[in-house]
């Protein structure tokens, strides 16, 4: 699932959470014992949730553009089965792309079953992404101020890019059940998700913002010290939740990776 969100402005490209490209591969449950899912209960393969999500989120992303989950529509048959399976865990249909960032709570491609503790762990990273976008938004405030106090050309020279976040969630193909069994509904649930996100720069071009775009590097901040604010957001740590494992990053402070397990 890929969301690239942009709208053309008179003076600059602005970004908001409206999907203009959505790509999703089929959920291939047959990799384990998932083939039994169809035909057994009449479910559709997609009812077990999505496999991955990638979003390019710009500085103008605002809350309220997505939708919450619905107990009847959000992976309904699977979630009802998990709730009735005498599992010691409490389960919810968790967003891959958070509702505040434009994610759907009823499109099964944007959902995966998560324990409540795993969902809380994921939410700490979602809040971090929102904090990162706040810093990106402040750069746009500085850009507008430079336009007003100096000139459009001066602002464009100082801020040739606008900044956002590239955010990826991958649902593991490993199963939550110790021994996958078609009769065990935990066999249709992933053991964990992995998240990967980073500050991303977009060319300030109203028509082709993805040209010359890419992850923000330390060299970008060296070249423009005003971007140092991008390093000011504190990332979540394993201390926030036993479900969290921090994964290595090749660009610390600007790029973040983590694994979130359903089983703490």
Short mmCIF file of N, CA and C in Angstrom, two decimals, residues 145-238:
data_model
loop_
_atom_site.label_atom_id
_atom_site.label_comp_id
_atom_site.label_asym_id
_atom_site.label_seq_id
_atom_site.Cartn_x
_atom_site.Cartn_y
_atom_site.Cartn_z
N UNK A 145 7.93 33.13 6.36
CA UNK A 145 8.43 34.36 6.97
C UNK A 145 9.54 34.97 6.13
N UNK A 146 10.43 34.13 5.61
CA UNK A 146 11.52 34.63 4.75
C UNK A 146 10.96 35.22 3.47
N UNK A 147 9.92 34.59 2.93
CA UNK A 147 9.27 35.16 1.74
C UNK A 147 8.76 36.57 2.01
N UNK A 148 8.16 36.78 3.17
CA UNK A 148 7.54 38.05 3.49
C UNK A 148 8.56 39.13 3.85
N UNK A 149 9.60 38.72 4.58
CA UNK A 149 10.57 39.72 5.06
C UNK A 149 11.69 40.00 4.06
N UNK A 150 11.96 39.03 3.18
CA UNK A 150 13.02 39.23 2.20
C UNK A 150 12.44 39.15 0.79
N UNK A 151 12.40 37.95 0.23
CA UNK A 151 11.84 37.79 -1.12
C UNK A 151 11.56 36.32 -1.37
N UNK A 152 10.76 36.07 -2.41
CA UNK A 152 10.47 34.69 -2.79
C UNK A 152 11.75 33.97 -3.18
N UNK A 153 12.62 34.68 -3.92
CA UNK A 153 13.87 34.08 -4.38
C UNK A 153 14.78 33.73 -3.20
N UNK A 154 14.82 34.60 -2.20
CA UNK A 154 15.67 34.35 -1.03
C UNK A 154 15.15 33.14 -0.24
N UNK A 155 13.83 33.06 -0.12
CA UNK A 155 13.25 31.92 0.60
C UNK A 155 13.52 30.61 -0.13
N UNK A 156 13.38 30.63 -1.47
CA UNK A 156 13.62 29.43 -2.26
C UNK A 156 15.08 29.01 -2.21
N UNK A 157 15.99 29.99 -2.15
CA UNK A 157 17.41 29.68 -2.07
C UNK A 157 17.76 29.04 -0.73
N UNK A 158 17.13 29.55 0.35
CA UNK A 158 17.43 29.03 1.69
C UNK A 158 16.72 27.71 1.96
N UNK A 159 15.53 27.56 1.38
CA UNK A 159 14.74 26.35 1.61
C UNK A 159 14.30 25.76 0.26
N UNK A 160 15.23 25.14 -0.49
CA UNK A 160 14.86 24.57 -1.79
C UNK A 160 13.99 23.33 -1.67
N UNK A 161 13.88 22.78 -0.47
CA UNK A 161 13.06 21.60 -0.23
C UNK A 161 12.03 21.90 0.86
N UNK A 162 10.94 21.15 0.84
CA UNK A 162 10.13 21.09 2.03
C UNK A 162 10.30 19.69 2.61
N UNK A 163 9.92 19.54 3.87
CA UNK A 163 10.31 18.34 4.60
C UNK A 163 9.11 17.62 5.17
N UNK A 164 9.21 16.31 5.18
CA UNK A 164 8.16 15.47 5.73
C UNK A 164 8.75 14.18 6.25
N UNK A 165 7.95 13.13 6.23
CA UNK A 165 8.37 11.84 6.77
C UNK A 165 7.96 10.73 5.81
N UNK A 166 8.89 9.86 5.51
CA UNK A 166 8.55 8.62 4.81
C UNK A 166 8.37 7.53 5.87
N UNK A 167 7.26 6.83 5.81
CA UNK A 167 6.86 5.92 6.88
C UNK A 167 6.44 4.59 6.28
N UNK A 168 7.06 3.51 6.73
CA UNK A 168 6.75 2.17 6.24
C UNK A 168 6.44 1.25 7.40
N UNK A 169 5.40 0.44 7.24
CA UNK A 169 5.07 -0.60 8.21
C UNK A 169 4.99 -1.92 7.44
N UNK A 170 5.70 -2.92 7.92
CA UNK A 170 5.69 -4.24 7.30
C UNK A 170 5.16 -5.26 8.30
N UNK A 171 4.17 -6.01 7.88
CA UNK A 171 3.58 -7.05 8.73
C UNK A 171 4.35 -8.35 8.51
N UNK A 172 4.85 -8.93 9.58
CA UNK A 172 5.66 -10.14 9.46
C UNK A 172 4.86 -11.31 8.89
N UNK A 173 5.55 -12.16 8.14
CA UNK A 173 4.91 -13.40 7.66
C UNK A 173 5.00 -14.50 8.71
N UNK A 174 5.78 -14.26 9.79
CA UNK A 174 5.80 -15.21 10.91
C UNK A 174 4.48 -15.13 11.65
N UNK A 175 4.01 -16.28 12.13
CA UNK A 175 2.71 -16.34 12.76
C UNK A 175 2.80 -16.22 14.28
N UNK A 176 1.75 -15.68 14.88
CA UNK A 176 1.68 -15.55 16.34
C UNK A 176 1.58 -16.91 17.01
N UNK A 177 0.89 -17.84 16.39
CA UNK A 177 0.75 -19.18 16.96
C UNK A 177 2.09 -19.92 16.92
N UNK A 178 2.40 -20.64 17.98
CA UNK A 178 3.65 -21.41 18.01
C UNK A 178 3.67 -22.47 16.93
N UNK A 179 2.55 -23.12 16.74
CA UNK A 179 2.43 -24.14 15.71
C UNK A 179 1.19 -23.84 14.87
N UNK A 180 1.39 -23.24 13.70
CA UNK A 180 0.24 -22.86 12.87
C UNK A 180 -0.71 -24.03 12.62
N UNK A 181 -1.98 -23.75 12.85
CA UNK A 181 -3.01 -24.77 12.73
C UNK A 181 -4.26 -24.07 12.19
N UNK A 182 -4.86 -24.59 11.11
CA UNK A 182 -6.05 -23.94 10.55
C UNK A 182 -7.17 -23.73 11.56
N UNK A 183 -7.19 -24.55 12.61
CA UNK A 183 -8.26 -24.43 13.61
C UNK A 183 -7.93 -23.40 14.69
N UNK A 184 -6.69 -22.89 14.66
CA UNK A 184 -6.26 -21.91 15.67
C UNK A 184 -6.24 -20.53 15.02
N UNK A 185 -7.12 -19.63 15.48
CA UNK A 185 -7.22 -18.32 14.84
C UNK A 185 -5.95 -17.49 15.00
N UNK A 186 -5.10 -17.85 15.97
CA UNK A 186 -3.83 -17.14 16.12
C UNK A 186 -2.88 -17.44 14.95
N UNK A 187 -3.20 -18.48 14.17
CA UNK A 187 -2.39 -18.80 12.99
C UNK A 187 -2.57 -17.77 11.89
N UNK A 188 -3.59 -16.95 11.99
CA UNK A 188 -3.87 -15.94 10.97
C UNK A 188 -3.42 -14.56 11.41
N UNK A 189 -2.62 -14.52 12.48
CA UNK A 189 -2.15 -13.26 13.04
C UNK A 189 -0.63 -13.22 12.96
N UNK A 190 -0.06 -12.08 12.60
CA UNK A 190 1.40 -11.94 12.53
C UNK A 190 2.00 -11.90 13.93
N UNK A 191 3.21 -12.40 14.03
CA UNK A 191 3.90 -12.35 15.32
C UNK A 191 4.33 -10.94 15.68
N UNK A 192 4.61 -10.12 14.64
CA UNK A 192 5.10 -8.76 14.91
C UNK A 192 4.97 -7.90 13.66
N UNK A 193 5.16 -6.62 13.85
CA UNK A 193 5.30 -5.68 12.73
C UNK A 193 6.65 -5.00 12.85
N UNK A 194 7.17 -4.51 11.73
CA UNK A 194 8.39 -3.71 11.74
C UNK A 194 8.08 -2.35 11.13
N UNK A 195 8.57 -1.30 11.77
CA UNK A 195 8.33 0.05 11.28
C UNK A 195 9.66 0.69 10.92
N UNK A 196 9.62 1.53 9.91
CA UNK A 196 10.81 2.21 9.40
C UNK A 196 10.36 3.59 8.95
N UNK A 197 10.95 4.64 9.50
CA UNK A 197 10.54 5.99 9.10
C UNK A 197 11.72 6.94 9.20
N UNK A 198 11.66 7.98 8.40
CA UNK A 198 12.77 8.94 8.38
C UNK A 198 12.27 10.30 7.90
N UNK A 199 13.03 11.33 8.24
CA UNK A 199 12.78 12.63 7.65
C UNK A 199 13.08 12.54 6.16
N UNK A 200 12.24 13.20 5.37
CA UNK A 200 12.35 13.10 3.91
C UNK A 200 12.22 14.50 3.32
N UNK A 201 13.02 14.78 2.31
CA UNK A 201 12.96 16.10 1.67
C UNK A 201 12.33 15.96 0.28
N UNK A 202 11.48 16.93 -0.05
CA UNK A 202 10.78 16.98 -1.33
C UNK A 202 11.16 18.27 -2.04
N UNK A 203 11.51 18.17 -3.30
CA UNK A 203 11.84 19.37 -4.07
C UNK A 203 10.66 20.31 -4.08
N UNK A 204 10.93 21.58 -3.85
CA UNK A 204 9.85 22.57 -3.81
C UNK A 204 9.40 22.88 -5.23
N UNK A 205 8.74 21.91 -5.81
CA UNK A 205 8.28 22.00 -7.19
C UNK A 205 6.79 21.65 -7.20
N UNK A 206 5.93 22.53 -7.69
CA UNK A 206 4.48 22.27 -7.62
C UNK A 206 4.02 21.11 -8.50
N UNK A 207 4.85 20.70 -9.46
CA UNK A 207 4.44 19.65 -10.38
C UNK A 207 5.17 18.33 -10.16
N UNK A 208 6.46 18.40 -9.77
CA UNK A 208 7.25 17.18 -9.64
C UNK A 208 8.00 17.19 -8.31
N UNK A 209 7.28 17.13 -7.19
CA UNK A 209 7.95 17.21 -5.88
C UNK A 209 8.84 16.03 -5.58
N UNK A 210 8.63 14.88 -6.26
CA UNK A 210 9.46 13.71 -5.98
C UNK A 210 10.80 13.76 -6.69
N UNK A 211 10.96 14.68 -7.64
CA UNK A 211 12.25 14.83 -8.29
C UNK A 211 13.26 15.38 -7.29
N UNK A 212 14.43 14.78 -7.25
CA UNK A 212 15.51 15.20 -6.34
C UNK A 212 15.12 15.05 -4.88
N UNK A 213 14.10 14.24 -4.60
CA UNK A 213 13.72 14.00 -3.21
C UNK A 213 14.55 12.86 -2.64
N UNK A 214 14.51 12.71 -1.32
CA UNK A 214 15.24 11.62 -0.69
C UNK A 214 15.33 11.82 0.81
N UNK A 215 15.87 10.85 1.53
CA UNK A 215 16.02 10.98 2.97
C UNK A 215 16.92 12.14 3.35
N UNK A 216 16.61 12.78 4.46
CA UNK A 216 17.45 13.86 4.97
C UNK A 216 18.69 13.22 5.61
N UNK A 217 19.86 13.75 5.25
CA UNK A 217 21.13 13.25 5.77
C UNK A 217 21.78 14.30 6.66
N UNK A 218 22.79 13.86 7.40
CA UNK A 218 23.53 14.79 8.24
C UNK A 218 24.14 15.91 7.43
N UNK A 219 24.55 15.60 6.19
CA UNK A 219 25.16 16.62 5.33
C UNK A 219 24.17 17.73 5.00
N UNK A 220 22.88 17.40 4.93
CA UNK A 220 21.86 18.42 4.66
C UNK A 220 21.80 19.43 5.80
N UNK A 221 21.93 18.94 7.03
CA UNK A 221 21.88 19.82 8.20
C UNK A 221 23.16 20.64 8.30
N UNK A 222 24.29 20.03 7.94
CA UNK A 222 25.55 20.79 7.91
C UNK A 222 25.47 21.93 6.91
N UNK A 223 24.83 21.67 5.76
CA UNK A 223 24.71 22.70 4.71
C UNK A 223 23.73 23.79 5.09
N UNK A 224 22.72 23.45 5.91
CA UNK A 224 21.72 24.43 6.32
C UNK A 224 21.44 24.24 7.81
N UNK A 225 22.19 24.93 8.67
CA UNK A 225 22.05 24.75 10.12
C UNK A 225 20.63 24.97 10.65
N UNK A 226 19.78 25.67 9.89
CA UNK A 226 18.41 25.89 10.35
C UNK A 226 17.62 24.57 10.42
N UNK A 227 18.15 23.55 9.78
CA UNK A 227 17.47 22.25 9.81
C UNK A 227 17.82 21.44 11.05
N UNK A 228 18.66 21.98 11.91
CA UNK A 228 19.07 21.23 13.09
C UNK A 228 17.87 20.87 13.97
N UNK A 229 16.79 21.62 13.85
CA UNK A 229 15.59 21.34 14.64
C UNK A 229 15.04 19.95 14.34
N UNK A 230 15.37 19.40 13.16
CA UNK A 230 14.85 18.08 12.81
C UNK A 230 15.40 17.00 13.74
N UNK A 231 16.52 17.28 14.39
CA UNK A 231 17.11 16.30 15.31
C UNK A 231 16.56 16.45 16.74
N UNK A 232 15.63 17.35 16.94
CA UNK A 232 15.22 17.68 18.31
C UNK A 232 14.15 16.76 18.89
N UNK A 233 13.57 15.87 18.07
CA UNK A 233 12.50 15.02 18.58
C UNK A 233 13.08 13.74 19.18
N UNK A 234 12.68 13.43 20.40
CA UNK A 234 13.18 12.25 21.09
C UNK A 234 12.41 11.01 20.65
N UNK A 235 13.12 10.00 20.17
CA UNK A 235 12.47 8.78 19.70
C UNK A 235 12.09 7.88 20.86
N UNK A 236 11.05 7.06 20.70
CA UNK A 236 10.69 6.09 21.73
C UNK A 236 11.83 5.09 21.96
N UNK A 237 11.85 4.48 23.11
CA UNK A 237 12.87 3.49 23.45
C UNK A 237 12.20 2.24 24.00
N UNK A 238 12.94 1.14 24.16
CA UNK A 238 12.34 -0.07 24.74
C UNK A 238 11.77 0.16 26.14
#
